[in-house]
Amino acid sequence: MKNFRIYLVGESNSGKSSIINALKNKPFNFNISQTIGVDYWSFTKNQTKFEIYDTSGLKKFEQATILGMKSANLIIICFDLCSSTAYQDVEKWLNIVLTHKSVTQTIIIGNKMDKQLQKKNENIRHLIQNYSFYKTSALNSKSVKKVFEDIVQNLLITSQIVDRVEISPMLVQVQKRNWLCLC
C-alpha cells in the first residue's frame, strides 16, 4: 500500500483544523481549541493511505513542524483570506518550505472565503502565482472536498509517473546486460 504524508501548515487561527474537520464531515466548531504540536488523521482511497498532519501555528511549535514536514509528499500552506497579515503569513511559510524542503509539491489554501474581505491583496496573487491555489470556507465546507479530491488525484498520478521513471532505467540496464551477454 502506498503512503502519502500531507502537512497542513500556517499561522494560528488560519483554519487548518477546521478544514480537516470539514473534510471529516464534522459540524463547524466555533470554539475549537488551538492545535498543540500536531494532530494526525488519515484516510484510504484507491488502496493508498493519505496521512494528514495538522500542525500548530504557534511559534513555539515551528521547529517541530519544520522537522516533520521534511518527510512530507505535499505541503499545504493555509492562510486567512481576511487577515491583515495574510501576505506576510504566506511569504513566511513559503520561505520556510523553500528553505527546509528541497523537493515537494506545495499548494496554498486561502481559507474563510465566507467572510467579507477587508481588501484585495494583489501582492498575494503575485506571491502565489507559481502554486496551485484554492479558496475555501471551513465554516460551510465550501471547496474543502474539491481541494482534497484534487490532491488525491494529483498525488496518485504523480506517483505513477515516478514509479515508471524509476522502473525504466532498471529495464534499460537489464536490456544492455542481456545484449552484452549475447556478444
CSV table of C-alpha atoms in Angstrom, one decimal:
chain,number,residue,atom,x,y,z
A,1,MET,CA,0.0,0.0,0.0
A,2,LYS,CA,1.3,3.4,-0.9
A,3,ASN,CA,1.5,6.1,1.7
A,4,PHE,CA,1.5,9.8,1.3
A,5,ARG,CA,2.2,12.4,4.0
A,6,ILE,CA,0.4,15.7,3.7
A,7,TYR,CA,1.4,18.6,6.1
A,8,LEU,CA,-1.0,21.4,6.7
A,9,VAL,CA,1.0,24.5,7.8
A,10,GLY,CA,0.2,28.1,8.5
A,11,GLU,CA,-0.4,30.7,11.2
A,12,SER,CA,-2.7,30.1,14.2
A,13,ASN,CA,-6.3,30.7,13.5
A,14,SER,CA,-6.0,30.3,9.8
A,15,GLY,CA,-8.5,27.4,9.9
A,16,LYS,CA,-6.3,24.4,9.4
A,17,SER,CA,-8.1,22.2,12.0
A,18,SER,CA,-11.5,23.4,10.8
A,19,ILE,CA,-10.6,22.4,7.2
A,20,ILE,CA,-9.8,18.9,8.4
A,21,ASN,CA,-13.0,18.8,10.4
A,22,ALA,CA,-14.9,19.9,7.3
A,23,LEU,CA,-13.2,17.1,5.3
A,24,LYS,CA,-14.3,14.6,8.0
A,25,ASN,CA,-17.9,15.9,7.7
A,26,LYS,CA,-17.9,17.2,11.2
A,27,PRO,CA,-20.1,20.3,12.0
A,28,PHE,CA,-18.2,23.5,12.3
A,29,ASN,CA,-17.0,24.2,15.8
A,30,PHE,CA,-16.8,27.9,16.7
A,31,ASN,CA,-15.0,27.1,19.9
A,32,ILE,CA,-12.3,24.8,18.5
A,33,SER,CA,-9.1,24.8,20.6
A,34,GLN,CA,-5.7,25.6,19.1
A,35,THR,CA,-3.7,22.6,18.0
A,36,ILE,CA,-0.8,21.8,20.3
A,37,GLY,CA,2.1,20.3,18.4
A,38,VAL,CA,0.4,18.3,15.6
A,39,ASP,CA,-2.8,16.4,15.1
A,40,TYR,CA,-3.0,13.4,12.8
A,41,TRP,CA,-5.7,12.0,10.7
A,42,SER,CA,-5.6,9.5,7.8
A,43,PHE,CA,-7.9,8.1,5.2
A,44,THR,CA,-7.5,5.4,2.5
A,45,LYS,CA,-8.5,5.8,-1.1
A,46,ASN,CA,-7.6,3.5,-4.1
A,47,GLN,CA,-5.5,1.3,-1.8
A,48,THR,CA,-3.4,4.3,-0.8
A,49,LYS,CA,-3.1,5.8,2.6
A,50,PHE,CA,-3.2,9.6,3.0
A,51,GLU,CA,-1.8,10.8,6.3
A,52,ILE,CA,-2.7,14.4,7.1
A,53,TYR,CA,-0.7,16.3,9.7
A,54,ASP,CA,-2.5,19.3,11.1
A,55,THR,CA,0.3,21.4,12.6
A,56,SER,CA,0.2,24.1,15.2
A,57,GLY,CA,0.6,27.6,14.0
A,58,LEU,CA,2.1,28.6,17.3
A,59,LYS,CA,5.7,29.9,17.2
A,60,LYS,CA,6.9,27.6,19.9
A,61,PHE,CA,6.0,24.5,17.7
A,62,GLU,CA,7.5,25.9,14.5
A,63,GLN,CA,10.7,23.8,14.7
A,64,ALA,CA,8.7,20.6,15.3
A,65,THR,CA,6.6,21.5,12.2
A,66,ILE,CA,9.8,22.1,10.1
A,67,LEU,CA,11.3,18.8,11.2
A,68,GLY,CA,8.1,16.9,10.5
A,69,MET,CA,7.4,18.4,7.1
A,70,LYS,CA,10.8,17.2,5.8
A,71,SER,CA,9.1,13.8,5.2
A,72,ALA,CA,6.0,15.3,3.5
A,73,ASN,CA,5.0,14.4,0.0
A,74,LEU,CA,2.8,17.5,-0.1
A,75,ILE,CA,2.7,20.7,1.9
A,76,ILE,CA,-0.5,22.8,2.2
A,77,ILE,CA,0.1,26.4,3.3
A,78,CYS,CA,-3.1,27.7,4.8
A,79,PHE,CA,-3.9,31.4,5.4
A,80,ASP,CA,-6.8,33.5,6.5
A,81,LEU,CA,-8.0,35.5,3.4
A,82,CYS,CA,-9.3,38.2,5.7
A,83,SER,CA,-6.2,38.7,7.8
A,84,SER,CA,-4.4,42.0,7.6
A,85,THR,CA,-1.1,39.9,7.7
A,86,ALA,CA,-2.1,37.5,5.0
A,87,TYR,CA,0.8,38.4,2.7
A,88,GLN,CA,3.4,38.2,5.4
A,89,ASP,CA,1.9,34.8,6.6
A,90,VAL,CA,2.1,33.3,3.1
A,91,GLU,CA,5.5,34.7,2.5
A,92,LYS,CA,6.8,33.4,5.8
A,93,TRP,CA,5.6,29.8,5.2
A,94,LEU,CA,6.7,29.8,1.5
A,95,ASN,CA,10.2,30.8,2.7
A,96,ILE,CA,10.1,28.0,5.4
A,97,VAL,CA,9.1,25.4,2.9
A,98,LEU,CA,11.6,26.5,0.3
A,99,THR,CA,14.4,26.6,2.9
A,100,HIS,CA,13.7,23.3,4.6
A,101,LYS,CA,12.2,21.1,2.0
A,102,SER,CA,14.1,20.5,-1.2
A,103,VAL,CA,11.5,18.8,-3.5
A,104,THR,CA,7.9,18.6,-2.7
A,105,GLN,CA,4.5,19.7,-4.0
A,106,THR,CA,3.1,22.7,-2.4
A,107,ILE,CA,-0.3,24.2,-2.6
A,108,ILE,CA,-1.8,27.2,-1.0
A,109,ILE,CA,-5.3,27.5,0.6
A,110,GLY,CA,-6.9,30.8,1.4
A,111,ASN,CA,-9.5,30.0,4.0
A,112,LYS,CA,-12.5,31.9,5.3
A,113,MET,CA,-13.9,32.9,1.9
A,114,ASP,CA,-17.3,33.1,3.6
A,115,LYS,CA,-16.2,36.3,5.4
A,116,GLN,CA,-16.2,39.8,3.9
A,117,LEU,CA,-12.7,40.5,2.6
A,118,GLN,CA,-11.3,43.7,4.0
A,119,LYS,CA,-9.3,44.5,0.8
A,120,LYS,CA,-8.0,42.5,-2.1
A,121,ASN,CA,-4.3,41.9,-1.8
A,122,GLU,CA,-2.7,41.9,-5.3
A,123,ASN,CA,0.7,41.1,-3.7
A,124,ILE,CA,-0.6,37.7,-2.6
A,125,ARG,CA,-1.7,36.9,-6.1
A,126,HIS,CA,1.8,37.7,-7.3
A,127,LEU,CA,3.4,35.7,-4.5
A,128,ILE,CA,1.4,32.5,-5.1
A,129,GLN,CA,1.2,32.6,-8.9
A,130,ASN,CA,3.5,29.6,-9.3
A,131,TYR,CA,1.4,27.4,-6.9
A,132,SER,CA,-1.9,25.7,-7.0
A,133,PHE,CA,-4.3,28.0,-5.1
A,134,TYR,CA,-7.7,27.3,-3.7
A,135,LYS,CA,-10.1,29.4,-1.7
A,136,THR,CA,-12.1,27.5,0.9
A,137,SER,CA,-14.6,28.1,3.7
A,138,ALA,CA,-14.3,25.6,6.6
A,139,LEU,CA,-17.4,27.2,8.1
A,140,ASN,CA,-19.7,25.9,5.3
A,141,SER,CA,-17.3,23.3,3.8
A,142,LYS,CA,-17.2,25.2,0.5
A,143,SER,CA,-14.4,23.8,-1.8
A,144,VAL,CA,-12.8,21.7,1.0
A,145,LYS,CA,-13.7,18.4,-0.5
A,146,LYS,CA,-12.7,19.6,-4.0
A,147,VAL,CA,-9.2,20.6,-2.7
A,148,PHE,CA,-8.6,17.1,-1.3
A,149,GLU,CA,-10.1,15.3,-4.3
A,150,ASP,CA,-7.6,17.2,-6.4
A,151,ILE,CA,-4.7,16.5,-4.0
A,152,VAL,CA,-5.5,12.7,-4.0
A,153,GLN,CA,-5.8,12.7,-7.8
A,154,ASN,CA,-2.5,14.6,-8.3
A,155,LEU,CA,-0.5,12.5,-5.8
A,156,LEU,CA,-1.7,9.3,-7.4
A,157,ILE,CA,-0.9,10.5,-10.9
A,158,THR,CA,2.5,11.8,-9.8
A,159,SER,CA,3.4,8.6,-8.0
A,160,GLN,CA,2.5,6.5,-11.1
A,161,ILE,CA,4.8,8.8,-13.2
A,162,VAL,CA,7.6,8.5,-10.7
A,163,ASP,CA,7.2,4.7,-10.5
A,164,ARG,CA,7.6,4.5,-14.3
A,165,VAL,CA,10.6,6.7,-14.3
A,166,GLU,CA,12.3,4.6,-11.5
A,167,ILE,CA,11.5,1.4,-13.3
A,168,SER,CA,12.6,2.4,-16.7
A,169,PRO,CA,16.4,2.8,-16.0
A,170,MET,CA,16.4,-0.7,-14.5
A,171,LEU,CA,14.8,-2.1,-17.6
A,172,VAL,CA,17.4,-0.4,-19.8
A,173,GLN,CA,20.2,-1.7,-17.7
A,174,VAL,CA,18.9,-5.3,-17.9
A,175,GLN,CA,18.5,-5.0,-21.7
A,176,LYS,CA,22.0,-3.7,-22.0
A,177,ARG,CA,23.4,-6.6,-19.9
A,178,ASN,CA,21.5,-9.2,-21.9
A,179,TRP,CA,22.7,-7.6,-25.1
A,180,LEU,CA,26.3,-7.6,-23.8
A,181,CYS,CA,26.0,-11.2,-22.6
A,182,LEU,CA,24.9,-12.3,-26.1
A,183,CYS,CA,28.1,-10.9,-27.6
